[in-house]
PDB file of C-alpha atoms in Angstrom:
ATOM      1  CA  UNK A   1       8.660 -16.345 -13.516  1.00 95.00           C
ATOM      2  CA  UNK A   2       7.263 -18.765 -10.512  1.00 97.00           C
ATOM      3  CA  UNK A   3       5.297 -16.527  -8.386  1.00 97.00           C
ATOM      4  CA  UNK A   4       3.263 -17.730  -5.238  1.00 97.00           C
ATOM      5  CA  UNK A   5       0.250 -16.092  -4.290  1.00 97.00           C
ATOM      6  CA  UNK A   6      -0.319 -15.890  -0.664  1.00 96.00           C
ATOM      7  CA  UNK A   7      -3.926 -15.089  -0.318  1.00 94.00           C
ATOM      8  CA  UNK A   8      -6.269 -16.061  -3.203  1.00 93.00           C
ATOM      9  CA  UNK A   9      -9.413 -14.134  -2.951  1.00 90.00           C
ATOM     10  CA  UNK A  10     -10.771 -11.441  -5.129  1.00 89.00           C
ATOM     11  CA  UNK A  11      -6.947  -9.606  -5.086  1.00 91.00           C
ATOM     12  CA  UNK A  12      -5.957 -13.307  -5.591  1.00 94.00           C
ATOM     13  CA  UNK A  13      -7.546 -14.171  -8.429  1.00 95.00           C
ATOM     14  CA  UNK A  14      -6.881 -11.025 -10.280  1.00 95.00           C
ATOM     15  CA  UNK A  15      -3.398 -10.979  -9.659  1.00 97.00           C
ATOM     16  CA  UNK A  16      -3.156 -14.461 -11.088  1.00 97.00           C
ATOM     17  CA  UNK A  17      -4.824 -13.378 -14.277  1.00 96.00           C
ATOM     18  CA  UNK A  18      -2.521 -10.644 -15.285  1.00 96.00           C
ATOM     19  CA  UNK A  19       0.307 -12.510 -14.184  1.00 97.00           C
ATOM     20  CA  UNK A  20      -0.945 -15.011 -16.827  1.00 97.00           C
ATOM     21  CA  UNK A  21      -1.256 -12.422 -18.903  1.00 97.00           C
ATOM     22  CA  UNK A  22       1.951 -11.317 -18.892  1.00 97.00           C
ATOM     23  CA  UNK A  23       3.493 -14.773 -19.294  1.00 97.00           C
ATOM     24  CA  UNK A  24       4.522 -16.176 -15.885  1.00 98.00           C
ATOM     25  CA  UNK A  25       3.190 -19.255 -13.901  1.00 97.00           C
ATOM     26  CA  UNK A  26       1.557 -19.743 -10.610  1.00 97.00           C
ATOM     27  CA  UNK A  27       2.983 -22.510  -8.908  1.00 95.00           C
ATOM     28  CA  UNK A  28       0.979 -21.801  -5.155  1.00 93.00           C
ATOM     29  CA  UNK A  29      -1.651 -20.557  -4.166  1.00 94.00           C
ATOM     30  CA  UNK A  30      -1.823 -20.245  -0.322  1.00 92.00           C
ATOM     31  CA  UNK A  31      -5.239 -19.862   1.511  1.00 88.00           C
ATOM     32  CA  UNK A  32      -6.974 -20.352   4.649  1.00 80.00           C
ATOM     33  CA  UNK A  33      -6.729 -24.005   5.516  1.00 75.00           C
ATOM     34  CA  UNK A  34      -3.786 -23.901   3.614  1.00 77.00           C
ATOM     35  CA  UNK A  35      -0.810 -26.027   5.473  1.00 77.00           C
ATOM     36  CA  UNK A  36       1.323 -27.667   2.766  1.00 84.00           C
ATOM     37  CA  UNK A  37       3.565 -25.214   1.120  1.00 90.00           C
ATOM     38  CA  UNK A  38       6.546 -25.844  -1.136  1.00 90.00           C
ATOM     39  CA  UNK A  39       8.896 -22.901  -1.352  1.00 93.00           C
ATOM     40  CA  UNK A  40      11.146 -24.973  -3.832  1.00 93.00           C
ATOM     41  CA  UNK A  41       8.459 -24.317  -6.497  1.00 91.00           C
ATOM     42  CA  UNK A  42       8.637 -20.669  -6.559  1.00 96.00           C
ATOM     43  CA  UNK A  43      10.674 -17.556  -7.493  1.00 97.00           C
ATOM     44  CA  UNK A  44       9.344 -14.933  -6.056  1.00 98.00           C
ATOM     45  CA  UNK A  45       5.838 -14.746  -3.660  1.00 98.00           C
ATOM     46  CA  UNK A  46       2.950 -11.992  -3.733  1.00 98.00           C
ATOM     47  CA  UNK A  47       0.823 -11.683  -0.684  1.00 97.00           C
ATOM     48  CA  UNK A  48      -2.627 -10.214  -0.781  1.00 95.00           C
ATOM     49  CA  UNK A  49      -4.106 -12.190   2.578  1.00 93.00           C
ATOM     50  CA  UNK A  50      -5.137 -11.077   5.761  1.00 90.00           C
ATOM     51  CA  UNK A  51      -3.831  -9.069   8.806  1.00 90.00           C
ATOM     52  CA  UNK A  52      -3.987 -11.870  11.195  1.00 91.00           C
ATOM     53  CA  UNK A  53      -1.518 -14.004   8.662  1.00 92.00           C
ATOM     54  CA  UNK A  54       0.512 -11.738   6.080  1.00 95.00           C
ATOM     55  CA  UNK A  55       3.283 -11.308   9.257  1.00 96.00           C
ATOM     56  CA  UNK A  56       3.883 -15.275   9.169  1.00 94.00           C
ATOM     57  CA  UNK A  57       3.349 -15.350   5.272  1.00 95.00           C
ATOM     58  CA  UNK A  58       6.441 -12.698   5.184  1.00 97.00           C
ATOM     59  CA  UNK A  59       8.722 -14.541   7.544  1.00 97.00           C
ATOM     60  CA  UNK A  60       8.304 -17.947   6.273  1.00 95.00           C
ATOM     61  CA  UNK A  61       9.133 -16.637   2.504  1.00 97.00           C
ATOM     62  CA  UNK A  62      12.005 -14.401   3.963  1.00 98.00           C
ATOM     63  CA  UNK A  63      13.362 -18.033   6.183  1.00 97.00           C
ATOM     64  CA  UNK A  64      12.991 -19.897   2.492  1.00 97.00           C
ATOM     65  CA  UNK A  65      14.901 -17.078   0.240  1.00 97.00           C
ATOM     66  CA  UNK A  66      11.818 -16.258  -1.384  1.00 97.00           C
ATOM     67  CA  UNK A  67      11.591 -12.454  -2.539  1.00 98.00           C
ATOM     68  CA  UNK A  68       8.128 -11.889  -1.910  1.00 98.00           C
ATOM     69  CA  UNK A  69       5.648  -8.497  -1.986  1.00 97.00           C
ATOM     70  CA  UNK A  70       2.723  -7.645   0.617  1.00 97.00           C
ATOM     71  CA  UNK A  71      -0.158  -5.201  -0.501  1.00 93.00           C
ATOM     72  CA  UNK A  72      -1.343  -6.330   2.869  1.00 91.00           C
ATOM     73  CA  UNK A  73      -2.499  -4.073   5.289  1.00 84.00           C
ATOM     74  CA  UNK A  74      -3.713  -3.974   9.190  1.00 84.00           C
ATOM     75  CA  UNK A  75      -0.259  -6.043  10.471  1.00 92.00           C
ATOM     76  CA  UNK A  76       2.489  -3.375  10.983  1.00 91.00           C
ATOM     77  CA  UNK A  77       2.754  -3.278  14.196  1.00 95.00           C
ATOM     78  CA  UNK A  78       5.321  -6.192  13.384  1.00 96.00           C
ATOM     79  CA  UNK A  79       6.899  -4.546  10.104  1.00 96.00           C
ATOM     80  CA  UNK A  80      10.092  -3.749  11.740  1.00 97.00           C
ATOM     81  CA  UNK A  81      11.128  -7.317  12.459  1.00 97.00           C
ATOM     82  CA  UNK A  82      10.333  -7.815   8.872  1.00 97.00           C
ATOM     83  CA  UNK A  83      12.981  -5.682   8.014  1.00 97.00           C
ATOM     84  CA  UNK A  84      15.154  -7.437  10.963  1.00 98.00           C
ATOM     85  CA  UNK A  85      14.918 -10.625   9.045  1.00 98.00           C
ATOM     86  CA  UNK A  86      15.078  -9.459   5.334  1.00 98.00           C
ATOM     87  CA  UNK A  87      18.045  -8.193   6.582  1.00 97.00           C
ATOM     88  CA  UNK A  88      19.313 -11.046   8.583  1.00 97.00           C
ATOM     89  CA  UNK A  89      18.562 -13.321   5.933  1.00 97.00           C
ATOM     90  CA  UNK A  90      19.752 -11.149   2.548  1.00 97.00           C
ATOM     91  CA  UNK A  91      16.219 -11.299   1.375  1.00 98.00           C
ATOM     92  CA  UNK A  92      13.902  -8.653  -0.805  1.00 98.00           C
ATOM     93  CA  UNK A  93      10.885  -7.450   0.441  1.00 98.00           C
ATOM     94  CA  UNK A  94       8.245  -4.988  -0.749  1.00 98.00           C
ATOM     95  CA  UNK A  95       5.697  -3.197   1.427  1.00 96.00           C
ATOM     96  CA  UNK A  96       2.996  -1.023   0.109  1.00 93.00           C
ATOM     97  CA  UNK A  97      -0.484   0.428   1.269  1.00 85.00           C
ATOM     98  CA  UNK A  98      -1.173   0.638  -2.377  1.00 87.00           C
ATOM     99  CA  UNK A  99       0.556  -0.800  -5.740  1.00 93.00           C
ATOM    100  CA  UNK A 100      -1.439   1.231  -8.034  1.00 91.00           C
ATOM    101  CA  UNK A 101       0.456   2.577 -10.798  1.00 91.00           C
ATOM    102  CA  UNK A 102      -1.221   5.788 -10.009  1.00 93.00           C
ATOM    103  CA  UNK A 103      -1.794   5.633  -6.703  1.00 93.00           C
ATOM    104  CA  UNK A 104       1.894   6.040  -6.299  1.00 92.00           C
ATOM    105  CA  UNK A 105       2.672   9.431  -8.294  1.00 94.00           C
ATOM    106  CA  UNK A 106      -0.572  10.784  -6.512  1.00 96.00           C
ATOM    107  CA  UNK A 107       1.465   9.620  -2.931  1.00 95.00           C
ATOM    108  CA  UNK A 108       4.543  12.177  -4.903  1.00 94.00           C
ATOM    109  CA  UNK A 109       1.940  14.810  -5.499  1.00 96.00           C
ATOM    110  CA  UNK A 110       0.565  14.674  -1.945  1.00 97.00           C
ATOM    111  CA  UNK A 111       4.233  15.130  -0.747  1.00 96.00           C
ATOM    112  CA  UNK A 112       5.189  17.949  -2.851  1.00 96.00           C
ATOM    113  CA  UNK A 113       1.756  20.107  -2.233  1.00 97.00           C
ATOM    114  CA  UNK A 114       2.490  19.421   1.539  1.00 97.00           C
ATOM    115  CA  UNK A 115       6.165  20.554   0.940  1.00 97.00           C
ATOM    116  CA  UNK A 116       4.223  24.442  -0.632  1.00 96.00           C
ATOM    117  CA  UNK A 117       1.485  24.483   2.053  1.00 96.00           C
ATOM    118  CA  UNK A 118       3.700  23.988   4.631  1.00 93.00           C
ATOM    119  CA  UNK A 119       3.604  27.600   5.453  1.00 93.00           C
ATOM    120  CA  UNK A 120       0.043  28.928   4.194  1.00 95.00           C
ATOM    121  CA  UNK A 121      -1.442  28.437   8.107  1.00 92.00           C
ATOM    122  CA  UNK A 122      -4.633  30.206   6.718  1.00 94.00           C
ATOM    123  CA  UNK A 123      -5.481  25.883   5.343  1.00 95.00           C
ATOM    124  CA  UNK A 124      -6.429  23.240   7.313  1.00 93.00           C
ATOM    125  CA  UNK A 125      -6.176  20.208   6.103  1.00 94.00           C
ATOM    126  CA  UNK A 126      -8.807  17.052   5.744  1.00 94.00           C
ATOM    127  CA  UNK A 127      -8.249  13.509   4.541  1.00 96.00           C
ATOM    128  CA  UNK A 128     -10.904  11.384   3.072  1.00 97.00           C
ATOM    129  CA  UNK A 129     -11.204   7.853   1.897  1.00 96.00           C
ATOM    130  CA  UNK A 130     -14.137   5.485   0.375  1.00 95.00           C
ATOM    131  CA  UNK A 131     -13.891   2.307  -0.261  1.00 92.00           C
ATOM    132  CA  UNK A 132     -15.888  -1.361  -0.872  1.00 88.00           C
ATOM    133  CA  UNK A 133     -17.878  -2.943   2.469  1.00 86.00           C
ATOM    134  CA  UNK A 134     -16.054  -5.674   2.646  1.00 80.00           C
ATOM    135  CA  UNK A 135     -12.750  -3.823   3.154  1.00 80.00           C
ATOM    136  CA  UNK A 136     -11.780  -4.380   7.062  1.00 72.00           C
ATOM    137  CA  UNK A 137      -9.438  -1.990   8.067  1.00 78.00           C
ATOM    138  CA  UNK A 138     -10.246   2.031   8.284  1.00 86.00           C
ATOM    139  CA  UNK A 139      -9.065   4.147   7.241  1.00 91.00           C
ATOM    140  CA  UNK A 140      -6.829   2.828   4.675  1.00 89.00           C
ATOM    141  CA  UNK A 141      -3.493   2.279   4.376  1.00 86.00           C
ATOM    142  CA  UNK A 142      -3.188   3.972   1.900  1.00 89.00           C
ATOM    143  CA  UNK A 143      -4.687   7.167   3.801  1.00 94.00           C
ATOM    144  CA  UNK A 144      -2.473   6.606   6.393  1.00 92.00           C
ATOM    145  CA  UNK A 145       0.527   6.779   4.001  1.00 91.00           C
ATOM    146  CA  UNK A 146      -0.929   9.966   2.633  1.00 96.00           C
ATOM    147  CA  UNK A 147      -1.028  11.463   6.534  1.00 96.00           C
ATOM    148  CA  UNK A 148       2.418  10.037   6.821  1.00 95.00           C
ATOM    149  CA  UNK A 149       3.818  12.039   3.598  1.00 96.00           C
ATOM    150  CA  UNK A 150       2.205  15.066   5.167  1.00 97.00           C
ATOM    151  CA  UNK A 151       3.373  14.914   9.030  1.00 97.00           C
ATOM    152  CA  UNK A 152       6.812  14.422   7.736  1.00 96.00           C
ATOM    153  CA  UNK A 153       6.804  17.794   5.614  1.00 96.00           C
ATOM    154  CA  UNK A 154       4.507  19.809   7.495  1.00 95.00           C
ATOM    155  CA  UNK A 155       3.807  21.063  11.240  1.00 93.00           C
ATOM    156  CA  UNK A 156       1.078  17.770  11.964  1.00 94.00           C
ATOM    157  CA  UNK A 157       2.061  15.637  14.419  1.00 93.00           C
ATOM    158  CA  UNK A 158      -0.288  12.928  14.082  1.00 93.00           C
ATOM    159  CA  UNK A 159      -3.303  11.514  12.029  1.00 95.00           C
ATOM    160  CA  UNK A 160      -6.763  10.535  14.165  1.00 93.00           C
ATOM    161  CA  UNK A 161      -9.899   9.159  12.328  1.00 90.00           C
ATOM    162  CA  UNK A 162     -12.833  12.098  12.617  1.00 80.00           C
ATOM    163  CA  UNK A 163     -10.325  13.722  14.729  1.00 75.00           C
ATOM    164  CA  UNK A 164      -9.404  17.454  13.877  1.00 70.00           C
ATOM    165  CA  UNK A 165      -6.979  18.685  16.721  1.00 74.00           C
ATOM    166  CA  UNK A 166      -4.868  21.512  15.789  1.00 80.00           C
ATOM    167  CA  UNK A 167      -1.853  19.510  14.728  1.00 89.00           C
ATOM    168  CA  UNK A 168      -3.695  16.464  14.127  1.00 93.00           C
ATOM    169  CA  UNK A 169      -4.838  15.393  10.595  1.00 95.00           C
ATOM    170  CA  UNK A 170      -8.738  14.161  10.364  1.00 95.00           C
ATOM    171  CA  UNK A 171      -9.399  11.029   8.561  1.00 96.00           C
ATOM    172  CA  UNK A 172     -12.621  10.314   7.054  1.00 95.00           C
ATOM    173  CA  UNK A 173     -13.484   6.788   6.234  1.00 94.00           C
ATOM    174  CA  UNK A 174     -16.698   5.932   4.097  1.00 94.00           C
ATOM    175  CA  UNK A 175     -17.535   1.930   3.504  1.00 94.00           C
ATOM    176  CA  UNK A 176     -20.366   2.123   0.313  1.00 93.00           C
ATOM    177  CA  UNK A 177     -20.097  -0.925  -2.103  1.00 89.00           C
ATOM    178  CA  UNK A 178     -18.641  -1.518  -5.369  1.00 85.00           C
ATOM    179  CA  UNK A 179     -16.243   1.398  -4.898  1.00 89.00           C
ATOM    180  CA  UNK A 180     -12.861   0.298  -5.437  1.00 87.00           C
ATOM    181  CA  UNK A 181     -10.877   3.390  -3.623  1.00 89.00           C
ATOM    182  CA  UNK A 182     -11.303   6.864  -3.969  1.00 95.00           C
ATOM    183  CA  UNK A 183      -8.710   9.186  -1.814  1.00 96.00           C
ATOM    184  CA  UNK A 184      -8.688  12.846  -1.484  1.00 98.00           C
ATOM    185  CA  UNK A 185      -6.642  15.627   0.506  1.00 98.00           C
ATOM    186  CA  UNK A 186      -8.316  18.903   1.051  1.00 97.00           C
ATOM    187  CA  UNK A 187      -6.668  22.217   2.177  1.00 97.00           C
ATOM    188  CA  UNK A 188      -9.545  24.633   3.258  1.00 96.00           C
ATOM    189  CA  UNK A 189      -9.369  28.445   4.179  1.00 96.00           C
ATOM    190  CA  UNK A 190     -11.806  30.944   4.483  1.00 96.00           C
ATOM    191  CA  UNK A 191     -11.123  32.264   0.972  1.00 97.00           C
ATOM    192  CA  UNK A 192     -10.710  28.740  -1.238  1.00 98.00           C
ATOM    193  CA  UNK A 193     -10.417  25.314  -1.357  1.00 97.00           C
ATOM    194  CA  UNK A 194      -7.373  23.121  -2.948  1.00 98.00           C
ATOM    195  CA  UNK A 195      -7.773  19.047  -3.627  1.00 97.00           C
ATOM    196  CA  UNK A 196      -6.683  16.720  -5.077  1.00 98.00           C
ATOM    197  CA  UNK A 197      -7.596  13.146  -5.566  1.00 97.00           C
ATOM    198  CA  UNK A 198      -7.351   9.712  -7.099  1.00 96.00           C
ATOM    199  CA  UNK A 199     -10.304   7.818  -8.049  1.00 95.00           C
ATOM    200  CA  UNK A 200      -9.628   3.689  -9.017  1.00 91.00           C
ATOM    201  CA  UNK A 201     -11.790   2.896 -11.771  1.00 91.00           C
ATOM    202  CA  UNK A 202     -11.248  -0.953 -11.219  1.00 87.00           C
ATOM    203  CA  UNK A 203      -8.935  -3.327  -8.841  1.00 84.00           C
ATOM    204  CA  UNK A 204      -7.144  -3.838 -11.397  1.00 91.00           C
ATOM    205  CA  UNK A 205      -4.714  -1.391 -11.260  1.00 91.00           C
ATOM    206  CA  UNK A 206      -3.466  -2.503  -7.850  1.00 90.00           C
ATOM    207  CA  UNK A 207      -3.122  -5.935  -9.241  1.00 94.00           C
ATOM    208  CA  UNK A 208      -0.984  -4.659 -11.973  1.00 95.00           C
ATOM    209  CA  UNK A 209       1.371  -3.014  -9.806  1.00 95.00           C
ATOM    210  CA  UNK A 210       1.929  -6.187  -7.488  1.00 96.00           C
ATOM    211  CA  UNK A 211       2.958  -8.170 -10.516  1.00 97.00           C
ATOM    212  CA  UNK A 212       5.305  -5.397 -11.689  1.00 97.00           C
ATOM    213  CA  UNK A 213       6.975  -4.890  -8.696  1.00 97.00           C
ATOM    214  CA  UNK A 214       7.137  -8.688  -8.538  1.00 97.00           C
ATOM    215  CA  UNK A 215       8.869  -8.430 -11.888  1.00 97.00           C
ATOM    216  CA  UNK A 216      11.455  -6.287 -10.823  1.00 97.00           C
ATOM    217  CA  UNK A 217      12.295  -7.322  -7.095  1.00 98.00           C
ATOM    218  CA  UNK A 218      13.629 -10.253  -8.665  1.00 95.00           C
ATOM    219  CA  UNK A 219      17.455 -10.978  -8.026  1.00 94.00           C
ATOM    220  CA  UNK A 220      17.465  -7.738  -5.685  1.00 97.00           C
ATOM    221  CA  UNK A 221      18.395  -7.979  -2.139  1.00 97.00           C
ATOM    222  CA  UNK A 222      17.198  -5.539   0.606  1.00 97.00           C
ATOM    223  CA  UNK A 223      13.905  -3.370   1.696  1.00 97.00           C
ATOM    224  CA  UNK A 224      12.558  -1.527  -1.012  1.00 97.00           C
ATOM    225  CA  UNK A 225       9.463   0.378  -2.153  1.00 94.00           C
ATOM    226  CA  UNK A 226       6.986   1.257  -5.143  1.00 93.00           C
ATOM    227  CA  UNK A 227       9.381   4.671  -5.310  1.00 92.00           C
ATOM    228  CA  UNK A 228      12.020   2.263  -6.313  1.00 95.00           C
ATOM    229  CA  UNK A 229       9.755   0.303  -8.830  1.00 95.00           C
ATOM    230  CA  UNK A 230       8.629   3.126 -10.648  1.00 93.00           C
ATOM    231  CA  UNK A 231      12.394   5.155  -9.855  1.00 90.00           C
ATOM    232  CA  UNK A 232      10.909   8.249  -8.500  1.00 87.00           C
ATOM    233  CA  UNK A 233      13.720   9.079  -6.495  1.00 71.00           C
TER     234      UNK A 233
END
């Protein structure tokens, strides 16, 4: 497989070795001061860039027929027009906060503990994330996807970073180096405590899952997601 990788730092890099590894090509690498691109010379495109340009990096692989996955996060704001053009164009696009392997049955887990709390009012409920310095955005993406799978099965309205309003779920962010993404979900009472939590070892994990989900968005058409990757339902 021809895969272009939009974005070619750290994220970059790795994803290009296991790629490697698993026997395809890179045939572009896009990065800042990047303006020569040929979208003849690839099959399908991974972007791992930056907020400002993973919207155009989308639009201009959807225009060109390219199939092409964003781990991306801080730009969607714009992701429904996104999913205008995929659409308008019969093209196959991947979103997620997170392509971890694991990361993904833990967003399942989160869903279906929400689904049992959803009437114990006795817990309150607490997010918290850590990650690297150099990450930009907080909180994550991946904590807001964990909010998200809870508003939608519980009484929370809304998600606030340090913010614990009655129907509002608090988001801790913590920025110490070399950690590569620990997330955790609380439910406190007076009586006990229930968690649970994924730790990332590594990045490679997340770089794994790109490359999958690479693999398998090929000759598909349409929006899809790591639940359809992995066939979770």
């Amino acid at each position: 497989m021809k895969i272009a990788l939009f974005g070619y730092g750290k994220m970059g890099k790795m994803i290009e070795r296991i790629a490697l590894q698993r026997g395809h090509v890179i045939t572009t690498k896009v990065d800042i001061g990047t303006t020569d691109i040929d979208f003849s010379d690839m099959e399908v495109a991974i972007d791992f860039s930056t907020p400002d340009s993973a919207f155009g990096n989308i639009c201009s692989c959807l225009e060109h027929g390219i199939p092409i996955i964003s781990g991306t996060t801080g730009w969607l704001m714009d992701y429904d027009k996104v999913v205008d053009l995929c659409h308008n164009k019969n093209g196959a696009f991947i979103y997620a906060s997170n392509f971890s392997l694991g990361v993904n049955l833990f967003f399942e887990l989160n869903t279906y503990l929400a689904k049992m709390m959803h009437n114990l009012k006795e817990y309150k409920i607490a997010l918290e994330e850590i990650h690297h310095t150099q990450k930009l955005d907080a909180p994550s993406g991946t904590a807001i996807t964990l909010a998200k799978g809870i508003i939608e099965n519980t009484d929370y309205q809304d998600w606030k970073l340090d913010d614990d309003g009655k129907k509002t779920i608090p988001i801790k962010s913590k920025r110490i180096d070399a950690v590569p993404g620990t997330h955790t979900v609380s439910y406190h009472s007076e009586v006990d405590s229930i968690e649970i939590r994924h730790t990332a070892h590594n990045r490679e994990g997340f770089a794994l899952g790109a490359v999958i989900a690479a693999e398998w968005i090929l000759g598909r058409t349409g929006i899809f997601s790591m639940k359809d990757v992995l066939n979770l339902g």
